Coordinates of C-alpha atoms and ligand atoms in Angstrom, one line a residue:
M1 CA -144.1 151.8 -34.2
N2 CA -142.4 148.4 -34.0
N3 CA -139.4 148.0 -36.3
F4 CA -138.8 144.5 -37.6
Y5 CA -135.5 143.3 -39.2
I6 CA -135.9 139.9 -40.7
T7 CA -133.2 137.8 -42.4
T8 CA -132.8 134.5 -44.2
P9 CA -129.5 132.6 -44.0
I10 CA -127.3 133.7 -46.9
Y11 CA -127.2 130.7 -49.2
Y12 CA -124.0 129.0 -50.4
V13 CA -123.5 129.4 -54.1
N14 CA -121.9 126.0 -54.6
D15 CA -125.2 124.8 -56.1
I16 CA -128.5 126.0 -57.5
P17 CA -131.4 126.9 -55.2
H18 CA -133.9 124.2 -54.3
I19 CA -137.2 124.0 -52.4
G20 CA -135.4 124.1 -49.0
H21 CA -133.9 127.6 -49.8
A22 CA -137.3 128.7 -51.2
Y23 CA -139.0 127.6 -48.0
T24 CA -136.9 129.8 -45.7
T25 CA -137.2 132.8 -48.0
I26 CA -141.0 132.5 -48.3
A27 CA -141.2 132.1 -44.5
C28 CA -139.4 135.5 -44.1
D29 CA -141.6 137.0 -46.7
I30 CA -144.8 135.9 -44.9
L31 CA -143.5 137.3 -41.6
S32 CA -142.4 140.5 -43.3
R33 CA -145.7 141.1 -45.0
F34 CA -147.5 140.3 -41.7
H35 CA -145.5 142.8 -39.7
K36 CA -146.0 145.4 -42.4
L37 CA -149.8 144.9 -42.2
C38 CA -149.5 145.3 -38.4
G39 CA -148.0 148.7 -39.2
A40 CA -144.3 147.9 -38.5
K41 CA -141.4 149.3 -40.4
V42 CA -139.8 146.2 -41.9
Y43 CA -136.4 145.5 -43.3
F44 CA -136.1 142.1 -45.1
L45 CA -132.6 140.9 -46.0
T46 CA -131.4 137.8 -48.0
G47 CA -128.4 137.1 -50.1
T48 CA -125.5 134.7 -50.9
D49 CA -122.6 133.2 -49.0
E50 CA -119.8 133.1 -51.5
H51 CA -116.5 132.4 -49.7
G52 CA -114.9 129.3 -48.2
Q53 CA -113.6 126.0 -49.4
K54 CA -116.9 124.4 -50.4
V55 CA -117.7 127.2 -52.9
E56 CA -114.1 127.4 -54.2
K57 CA -114.2 123.7 -54.8
A58 CA -117.5 124.0 -56.7
A59 CA -115.9 126.6 -59.0
I60 CA -112.8 124.5 -59.6
D61 CA -115.0 121.4 -60.4
A62 CA -117.0 123.6 -62.8
S63 CA -113.7 124.8 -64.4
I64 CA -114.9 128.4 -64.1
D65 CA -113.0 131.3 -62.6
T66 CA -114.2 131.6 -59.0
N67 CA -115.3 135.2 -59.3
I68 CA -117.3 134.6 -62.4
F69 CA -118.7 131.4 -60.9
V70 CA -120.0 133.0 -57.7
S71 CA -121.6 135.9 -59.7
Q72 CA -123.4 133.5 -61.9
M73 CA -124.6 131.3 -59.1
S74 CA -125.6 134.2 -56.9
D75 CA -127.8 135.4 -59.8
N76 CA -129.8 132.2 -59.6
F77 CA -130.7 133.0 -56.0
K78 CA -131.5 136.6 -56.7
K79 CA -133.7 135.8 -59.7
L80 CA -135.7 133.3 -57.7
I81 CA -136.9 135.9 -55.2
P82 CA -139.6 137.6 -57.3
F83 CA -140.6 134.2 -58.7
L84 CA -141.4 133.2 -55.1
G85 CA -143.5 136.3 -54.7
C86 CA -141.1 137.7 -52.2
E87 CA -140.4 141.4 -51.7
I88 CA -137.0 142.1 -50.1
D89 CA -135.2 145.2 -49.1
D90 CA -131.7 144.2 -49.8
F91 CA -129.7 141.3 -51.4
I92 CA -126.3 140.9 -50.0
R93 CA -123.3 139.1 -51.5
T94 CA -120.3 138.4 -49.3
T95 CA -117.9 139.1 -52.1
E96 CA -119.1 142.8 -52.3
P97 CA -116.6 145.5 -51.1
R98 CA -119.1 146.7 -48.5
H99 CA -119.0 143.3 -46.8
K100 CA -115.2 143.0 -46.9
Q101 CA -115.0 146.3 -45.2
S102 CA -117.7 145.6 -42.6
S103 CA -116.4 142.1 -41.7
Q104 CA -112.9 143.3 -41.4
Q105 CA -114.0 146.1 -39.1
F106 CA -115.9 143.6 -37.0
W107 CA -112.7 141.5 -36.8
L108 CA -110.7 144.5 -35.7
K109 CA -113.3 145.3 -33.0
L110 CA -113.0 141.8 -31.6
K111 CA -109.2 142.1 -31.7
N112 CA -109.2 145.4 -30.0
N113 CA -111.5 144.0 -27.3
N114 CA -108.9 141.3 -26.7
Q115 CA -111.1 138.5 -28.0
I116 CA -108.8 137.0 -30.6
Y117 CA -105.4 135.3 -30.3
L118 CA -103.1 133.5 -32.7
S119 CA -102.3 129.8 -32.2
N120 CA -102.5 126.4 -34.0
Y121 CA -105.6 124.4 -34.9
E122 CA -105.4 120.7 -35.1
G123 CA -108.6 118.7 -35.5
W124 CA -111.4 117.6 -37.8
Y125 CA -113.0 119.8 -40.4
S126 CA -115.9 119.2 -42.8
V127 CA -115.8 121.1 -46.0
R128 CA -119.3 120.2 -46.9
D129 CA -120.6 121.6 -43.6
E130 CA -117.8 124.2 -43.3
A131 CA -117.7 123.2 -39.7
Y132 CA -115.2 122.0 -37.1
Y133 CA -116.0 118.9 -35.1
S134 CA -114.5 117.4 -32.0
D135 CA -113.6 113.7 -31.7
K136 CA -116.5 112.9 -29.6
E137 CA -119.0 114.3 -32.1
L138 CA -117.8 112.0 -34.9
I139 CA -119.5 108.9 -36.1
K140 CA -117.4 105.9 -37.2
K141 CA -118.6 103.9 -40.3
N142 CA -116.5 101.2 -41.9
N143 CA -113.3 102.4 -40.2
E144 CA -113.9 106.0 -41.5
F145 CA -115.0 109.0 -39.5
F146 CA -118.0 111.2 -40.5
A147 CA -119.6 114.3 -39.1
P148 CA -122.9 113.9 -37.2
T149 CA -124.5 115.3 -40.4
G150 CA -123.1 112.4 -42.4
S151 CA -120.6 114.6 -44.2
P152 CA -116.9 113.5 -44.7
V153 CA -114.3 115.1 -42.4
E154 CA -110.6 115.7 -42.8
W155 CA -107.8 116.2 -40.4
V156 CA -106.6 119.9 -40.5
K157 CA -103.4 121.2 -38.9
E158 CA -102.7 124.9 -39.5
E159 CA -101.9 128.2 -37.8
S160 CA -105.1 129.8 -36.9
Y161 CA -106.6 132.7 -35.0
F162 CA -109.0 131.8 -32.2
F163 CA -112.0 133.5 -30.8
K164 CA -112.2 133.2 -27.0
L165 CA -115.6 131.5 -27.1
S166 CA -114.8 129.6 -23.8
E167 CA -115.2 132.9 -22.0
W168 CA -118.8 133.4 -23.1
G169 CA -120.7 130.3 -21.9
D170 CA -122.0 131.9 -18.7
K171 CA -122.9 135.2 -20.3
L172 CA -124.8 133.3 -23.0
L173 CA -126.6 131.2 -20.4
A174 CA -127.5 134.3 -18.4
Y175 CA -128.8 136.0 -21.6
Y176 CA -130.9 133.0 -22.6
T177 CA -132.3 132.6 -19.1
K178 CA -133.5 136.2 -19.2
N179 CA -134.8 136.0 -22.8
P180 CA -136.4 132.5 -23.1
D181 CA -138.2 133.4 -26.3
S182 CA -135.1 134.5 -28.1
I183 CA -134.6 131.0 -29.5
L184 CA -137.7 129.2 -30.9
P185 CA -139.2 126.6 -30.9
K186 CA -138.7 125.7 -27.3
T187 CA -137.0 122.4 -28.2
R188 CA -134.3 124.3 -30.0
Y189 CA -133.9 126.6 -27.1
N190 CA -133.3 123.6 -24.9
E191 CA -130.8 122.1 -27.3
V192 CA -128.8 125.3 -27.4
V193 CA -128.8 125.7 -23.6
S194 CA -127.6 122.2 -23.1
F195 CA -124.9 122.6 -25.7
I196 CA -123.6 125.7 -24.0
K197 CA -123.8 123.9 -20.6
S198 CA -121.7 121.1 -21.9
G199 CA -118.8 123.6 -22.1
L200 CA -117.6 125.9 -25.0
K201 CA -114.1 125.7 -26.4
D202 CA -112.3 128.5 -28.2
L203 CA -113.2 128.6 -31.8
S204 CA -110.8 128.6 -34.8
I205 CA -111.8 131.6 -36.9
S206 CA -109.2 131.8 -39.7
R207 CA -107.7 129.5 -42.3
T208 CA -104.4 129.5 -44.1
T209 CA -104.6 126.6 -46.5
F210 CA -106.6 128.4 -49.2
K211 CA -107.2 132.1 -50.2
W212 CA -110.9 132.3 -51.1
G213 CA -112.2 134.4 -48.3
V214 CA -112.0 137.8 -46.6
E215 CA -108.4 138.6 -45.7
V216 CA -107.7 138.9 -42.0
P217 CA -106.7 142.5 -41.3
D218 CA -103.0 142.8 -40.5
N219 CA -102.1 139.3 -41.6
S220 CA -102.7 138.4 -45.2
K221 CA -101.6 134.8 -44.7
H222 CA -105.0 134.2 -43.2
V223 CA -108.5 134.4 -44.5
M224 CA -111.5 134.6 -42.1
Y225 CA -113.3 131.3 -41.4
V226 CA -116.3 131.4 -43.7
W227 CA -118.8 131.4 -40.8
I228 CA -117.6 134.6 -39.1
D229 CA -117.5 136.3 -42.5
A230 CA -121.0 135.0 -43.3
L231 CA -122.7 135.9 -40.1
C232 CA -121.4 139.5 -40.4
N233 CA -123.6 139.9 -43.4
Y234 CA -126.5 140.8 -41.1
L235 CA -124.4 143.8 -39.9
T236 CA -123.0 144.8 -43.3
A237 CA -126.5 145.3 -44.6
I238 CA -127.3 147.8 -42.0
K239 CA -124.0 149.6 -42.5
Y240 CA -121.9 148.4 -39.6
P241 CA -119.5 149.7 -38.3
D242 CA -121.5 153.0 -38.5
K243 CA -123.7 152.2 -35.6
S244 CA -125.2 155.7 -35.6
N245 CA -126.7 155.4 -39.1
K246 CA -130.5 155.1 -39.5
L247 CA -130.6 151.5 -40.7
F248 CA -128.5 150.3 -37.7
K249 CA -130.4 152.4 -35.2
D250 CA -133.8 151.5 -36.6
F251 CA -133.4 147.8 -37.2
W252 CA -130.8 146.1 -35.0
P253 CA -131.3 143.6 -33.3
A254 CA -132.6 141.2 -36.0
T255 CA -134.9 138.3 -36.1
H256 CA -133.0 135.4 -37.9
I257 CA -135.0 132.6 -39.6
V258 CA -132.7 129.7 -40.2
G259 CA -132.9 125.9 -40.8
K260 CA -132.2 123.7 -37.8
D261 CA -128.9 122.7 -39.4
I262 CA -127.3 126.0 -38.7
L263 CA -128.8 126.8 -35.3
R264 CA -125.5 126.4 -33.4
F265 CA -123.8 129.0 -35.6
H266 CA -126.6 131.5 -35.0
A267 CA -127.5 130.8 -31.4
V268 CA -124.1 130.2 -29.9
Y269 CA -121.2 131.6 -32.0
W270 CA -123.1 134.7 -33.4
P271 CA -124.4 136.1 -30.1
A272 CA -121.0 135.5 -28.5
F273 CA -119.2 137.3 -31.3
L274 CA -121.8 140.1 -31.0
M275 CA -121.5 140.6 -27.3
A276 CA -117.7 140.4 -27.6
A277 CA -118.0 143.3 -30.1
D278 CA -120.2 145.3 -27.8
I279 CA -123.3 144.7 -30.0
E280 CA -126.7 143.5 -28.7
P281 CA -127.4 139.8 -29.5
P282 CA -130.2 139.0 -32.0
K283 CA -133.8 139.6 -30.9
K284 CA -134.9 136.2 -32.0
I285 CA -133.6 133.1 -33.7
F286 CA -136.2 130.8 -35.1
A287 CA -135.0 127.4 -36.4
H288 CA -137.4 125.7 -38.8
G289 CA -137.4 122.0 -39.7
W290 CA -136.2 120.0 -42.6
W291 CA -138.1 119.0 -45.8
T292 CA -137.8 115.5 -47.2
N293 CA -139.0 114.5 -50.7
E294 CA -141.6 111.6 -50.6
G295 CA -139.9 110.4 -47.4
Q296 CA -136.3 110.7 -48.6
K297 CA -133.6 113.2 -47.6
I298 CA -133.3 115.8 -50.3
S299 CA -129.8 115.6 -51.8
K300 CA -128.1 116.1 -55.1
S301 CA -126.5 112.7 -55.0
L302 CA -129.9 111.0 -54.7
G303 CA -131.1 113.2 -57.6
N304 CA -134.3 114.1 -55.8
T305 CA -133.8 117.9 -55.3
I306 CA -137.0 119.8 -55.9
D307 CA -136.7 122.7 -58.3
P308 CA -138.9 125.6 -57.1
Y309 CA -139.5 126.6 -60.7
D310 CA -140.8 123.2 -61.7
I311 CA -143.1 122.8 -58.7
I312 CA -144.5 126.4 -58.8
N313 CA -145.1 126.1 -62.6
T314 CA -146.9 122.9 -62.0
Y315 CA -149.1 123.8 -59.0
G316 CA -149.1 127.6 -58.8
L317 CA -147.2 130.0 -56.6
D318 CA -149.8 130.6 -53.9
Q319 CA -150.7 126.9 -53.9
I320 CA -147.1 126.0 -53.0
R321 CA -146.8 128.9 -50.5
Y322 CA -150.0 127.8 -48.8
F323 CA -149.0 124.1 -48.8
L324 CA -145.6 124.6 -47.4
F325 CA -146.9 126.6 -44.4
R326 CA -150.2 124.9 -43.7
E327 CA -149.1 121.3 -44.1
V328 CA -146.3 121.4 -41.5
P329 CA -146.1 123.4 -38.2
F330 CA -143.3 125.9 -38.7
G331 CA -140.4 124.4 -36.8
N332 CA -141.2 120.8 -37.6
D333 CA -139.8 118.6 -40.3
G334 CA -142.1 118.0 -43.3
D335 CA -142.4 115.7 -46.3
F336 CA -143.0 117.0 -49.7
S337 CA -145.4 114.8 -51.6
K338 CA -147.5 115.5 -54.7
N339 CA -150.4 113.7 -53.2
A340 CA -150.2 115.9 -50.1
I341 CA -150.1 119.0 -52.2
A342 CA -153.2 118.0 -54.2
N343 CA -155.1 117.0 -51.0
R344 CA -154.3 120.2 -49.2
V345 CA -154.9 122.6 -52.0
N346 CA -158.1 121.0 -53.1
A347 CA -159.6 120.8 -49.5
D348 CA -158.6 124.2 -48.3
L349 CA -158.1 126.5 -51.2
S350 CA -160.5 125.1 -53.9
N351 CA -163.3 123.5 -51.8
N352 CA -163.3 125.9 -48.9
Y353 CA -162.0 129.4 -49.7
G354 CA -162.4 129.3 -53.5
N355 CA -165.8 127.7 -53.4
L356 CA -167.1 130.3 -50.9
V357 CA -165.9 133.2 -53.0
Q358 CA -167.2 131.7 -56.2
R359 CA -170.7 130.9 -55.0
I360 CA -171.3 134.0 -53.0
S361 CA -169.9 136.5 -55.5
T362 CA -171.6 134.8 -58.5
F363 CA -174.9 134.7 -56.6
A364 CA -174.7 138.3 -55.4
K365 CA -173.7 139.6 -58.8
K366 CA -176.7 137.9 -60.4
N367 CA -179.3 138.5 -57.8
C368 CA -178.4 141.8 -56.3
D369 CA -177.5 143.7 -59.4
S370 CA -173.8 143.5 -58.4
Q371 CA -174.5 145.5 -55.2
V372 CA -175.0 144.2 -51.7
K373 CA -176.4 146.8 -49.3
N374 CA -174.9 147.6 -46.0
T375 CA -177.0 146.4 -43.1
T376 CA -176.8 146.1 -39.3
N377 CA -180.0 144.0 -39.0
F378 CA -178.4 140.8 -37.5
N379 CA -180.0 137.8 -35.9
K380 CA -178.5 135.2 -33.5
E381 CA -176.8 133.1 -36.2
D382 CA -175.3 136.3 -37.7
N383 CA -173.9 137.4 -34.4
I384 CA -172.3 134.0 -33.8
L385 CA -170.4 134.4 -37.1
I386 CA -169.5 138.1 -36.2
D387 CA -168.1 136.9 -32.9
L388 CA -166.2 134.2 -34.6
L389 CA -164.6 136.8 -37.0
K390 CA -163.4 138.8 -34.0
N391 CA -162.0 135.8 -32.2
S392 CA -160.4 134.5 -35.3
F393 CA -158.6 137.7 -35.9
Q394 CA -157.2 137.8 -32.4
N395 CA -156.1 134.2 -32.6
Y396 CA -154.5 134.8 -36.0
L397 CA -152.6 137.8 -34.6
N398 CA -151.3 135.8 -31.6
F399 CA -150.3 132.9 -33.7
L400 CA -148.4 134.9 -36.3
N401 CA -146.7 137.0 -33.7
D402 CA -145.4 133.6 -32.4
Q403 CA -144.4 132.4 -35.9
K404 CA -147.1 129.7 -35.7
I405 CA -148.0 130.1 -39.4
D406 CA -149.9 126.8 -39.7
Q407 CA -152.1 127.6 -36.7
S408 CA -152.9 131.1 -38.1
L409 CA -154.0 129.4 -41.4
K410 CA -156.1 126.9 -39.5
V411 CA -157.9 129.8 -37.8
I412 CA -158.7 131.4 -41.2
M413 CA -159.8 128.1 -42.8
N414 CA -162.1 127.4 -39.8
L415 CA -163.7 130.8 -40.2
L416 CA -164.2 130.1 -43.9
S417 CA -165.7 126.7 -43.4
E418 CA -168.1 128.0 -40.7
T419 CA -169.1 130.6 -43.3
N420 CA -169.8 127.9 -45.9
A421 CA -171.9 126.1 -43.3
Y422 CA -173.8 129.3 -42.5
I423 CA -174.6 129.9 -46.1
D424 CA -175.8 126.3 -46.4
S425 CA -178.1 126.7 -43.4
Q426 CA -179.3 130.2 -44.4
A427 CA -179.9 129.2 -48.0
P428 CA -180.0 132.6 -49.7
W429 CA -181.3 130.9 -52.9
N430 CA -184.5 130.2 -51.0
L431 CA -184.6 133.6 -49.3
K432 CA -184.5 135.1 -52.8
K433 CA -188.1 133.9 -53.1
T434 CA -189.3 134.7 -49.6
N435 CA -187.3 137.4 -47.9
I436 CA -185.1 139.6 -50.1
E437 CA -183.9 141.7 -47.1
R438 CA -182.8 138.7 -45.2
M439 CA -181.0 137.4 -48.3
N440 CA -179.2 140.7 -48.5
T441 CA -178.1 140.4 -44.8
V442 CA -176.7 136.9 -45.3
L443 CA -174.8 137.9 -48.4
F444 CA -173.5 141.1 -46.8
L445 CA -172.2 139.2 -43.8
S446 CA -170.7 136.4 -45.9
L447 CA -168.9 138.9 -48.2
N448 CA -167.6 140.7 -45.2
I449 CA -166.0 137.5 -43.9
I450 CA -164.5 136.8 -47.3
V451 CA -163.0 140.3 -47.3
K452 CA -161.6 139.9 -43.8
A453 CA -160.3 136.4 -44.4
S454 CA -158.6 137.5 -47.6
I455 CA -156.9 140.4 -45.8
M456 CA -155.6 137.9 -43.2
L457 CA -154.4 135.7 -46.1
L458 CA -152.4 138.5 -47.7
P459 CA -149.1 137.6 -46.1
I460 CA -149.3 133.9 -47.2
I461 CA -151.0 134.0 -50.6
P462 CA -150.8 137.6 -51.7
N463 CA -151.7 137.2 -55.4
S464 CA -154.8 135.1 -54.8
A465 CA -156.0 137.1 -51.8
N466 CA -155.6 140.3 -53.8
K467 CA -157.6 138.8 -56.7
V468 CA -160.4 138.1 -54.4
L469 CA -160.3 141.6 -53.0
D470 CA -160.3 142.9 -56.6
I471 CA -163.6 140.9 -57.2
L472 CA -165.1 142.6 -54.2
N473 CA -163.9 146.0 -55.2
I474 CA -161.9 146.6 -52.0
S475 CA -159.6 149.6 -52.5
L476 CA -155.9 149.2 -52.0
K477 CA -155.9 151.5 -49.0
N478 CA -158.4 149.3 -47.2
R479 CA -156.3 146.1 -47.6
N480 CA -154.9 146.2 -44.1
F481 CA -155.7 145.3 -40.5
H482 CA -157.3 148.7 -39.7
N483 CA -160.9 148.0 -38.7
I484 CA -160.6 144.4 -39.7
E485 CA -162.8 143.3 -36.8
Q486 CA -165.6 145.7 -37.8
L487 CA -168.0 145.0 -40.7
I488 CA -167.6 147.3 -43.7
D489 CA -169.7 150.4 -43.3
A490 CA -170.7 150.7 -47.0
N491 CA -172.5 148.9 -49.8
L492 CA -170.4 146.2 -51.4
N493 CA -170.0 146.1 -55.2
I494 CA -169.1 142.9 -57.0
N495 CA -167.0 142.7 -60.1
N496 CA -167.1 139.7 -62.4
P497 CA -165.9 136.7 -60.5
V498 CA -162.8 134.9 -61.9
P499 CA -161.8 131.3 -60.8
I500 CA -159.0 131.5 -58.3
F501 CA -158.1 128.0 -57.3
P502 CA -158.8 125.3 -59.9
R503 CA -158.9 121.8 -58.4
I504 CA -155.7 119.8 -58.8
E505 CA -156.3 116.5 -60.7
K506 CA -154.3 113.7 -59.0
Ligands
LIG601 O1 -125.9 127.0 -44.4 N1 -135.4 121.8 -45.7 O2 -126.1 127.9 -46.5 P1 -127.0 126.7 -47.3 C1 -135.6 123.0 -45.2 N2 -124.3 129.7 -46.1 N3 -134.7 124.0 -45.3 C2 -133.6 123.8 -46.1 C3 -133.4 122.6 -46.7 C4 -134.3 121.5 -46.5 N4 -134.2 120.3 -47.0 N5 -132.2 122.6 -47.4 C5 -131.8 123.9 -47.2 C6 -125.7 127.8 -45.3 N6 -132.6 124.6 -46.4 C7 -124.8 129.0 -44.9 C8 -125.6 130.0 -44.1 S1 -126.0 132.3 -42.7 C9 -125.0 133.5 -42.1 C10 -124.9 131.2 -43.6 C11 -132.4 126.0 -46.0 O3 -127.0 127.1 -48.7 C12 -132.4 126.2 -44.5 O4 -132.7 127.5 -44.2 O5 -126.5 125.4 -46.9 C13 -130.9 126.1 -44.2 O6 -130.6 126.6 -43.0 C14 -130.3 126.8 -45.4 O7 -131.2 126.5 -46.5 C15 -128.9 126.3 -45.6 O8 -128.5 127.0 -46.8

């Protein structure tokens, strides 16, 4: 059995969660549910990143004790998870004792492996990005310097521990040449490789000008740089440094899903840290794109952040899950617009899927006494649809195995619209008067497609797909990929249909 360890970034608690955070978490939930349906043992981790200057500053600005502040803010992220329909295995907070212990052990391992030395850092730092920048990366605007992200930078001069990142360039390149699919999409892989090729400098990994962090072992003047602390969360959750425990053995290396903003930390620093600590690098790092709101960058200062509670309460959970992952290829940037949500949900969920379920189940309930008989008496048109089902499932599997979530949804929607067209051409309402047996065959096949498509939709829109499977009386034990390409070998009983996807009025 394939084990699958999937992680979101751990989110900074300087602010409340918005749609961007929800997006990454739902992406991981979709992949987690998909791999479970494929029979894998899955471990899904998310959590909060609670140290560093940015978070400390937010607590000071809010005039709340930092410990109390981070707990309250972390709760906002934790409470959001079930609201998004996500089922996680662990929620980690970097202020937990287990994490302090694990990250300090990781530090000691790097130190023992002669990967860390004490020196002085002098250069640019952005608190908003919690990142160091070199002179040549900065952008000058009105005689002031900014990070390439647009964030302000400050000049920092302090004693600092350094990680010997410069020694790892060739080893990282060799690893990525051998494992070309370990960074996706391909454009991101190319970016990382060219960044490494441009030459890596040793990395400052401790700070002395504030205290809000994990103390460096053996030198309490220093706290760890927030990124080394944060990245270690992926190991803490599987009980590092105990590499012989079951979680570590079953689940490392992980698949990390991150936004493109934090690719360098995950695809350059993190694998170098890991290799330097004698740990295998991540299995895969997938960097997704960035959401804008009606064409504008989402930011607190513009006042246009999208609250996941608002948007889900307005449109429905599955409608938003579907929109986010059908509208935009996973990996590309996307624009969040109310018009686009209404168009997408109405076309795909109401008019295609919902309409098919509604008309077939209502018709079958009424005209077959709630039971559609099992049959194998198929003609050419039926066989074309049966072949399409088989091909669709194989394509769906391939796409989701490659994280091509939008493509997998296109495949399902195509199968459903072909089934709608099949019904129109077969016209069971006419067959009712002329050929009851043929009417039964058309209904049996259409209902089968609805069942199979609903099972394929379970990772993306679990609540609605389960409601449809309830209408068609499919037992819980049969809601998986087992035998999905074969038609059901039994009569189908129909419960009272309920509307699943009301149209969104624009
Ligand atoms: O970077 N569009 O935390 P963070 C898409 N603590 N995704 C978005 C988004 C948007 N507009 N805005 C945010 C950190 N995200 C670190 C991570 S991991 C060891 C430490 C998502 O709170 C996206 O996944 O700034 C991005 O990478 C993440 O939120 C950044 O969250």
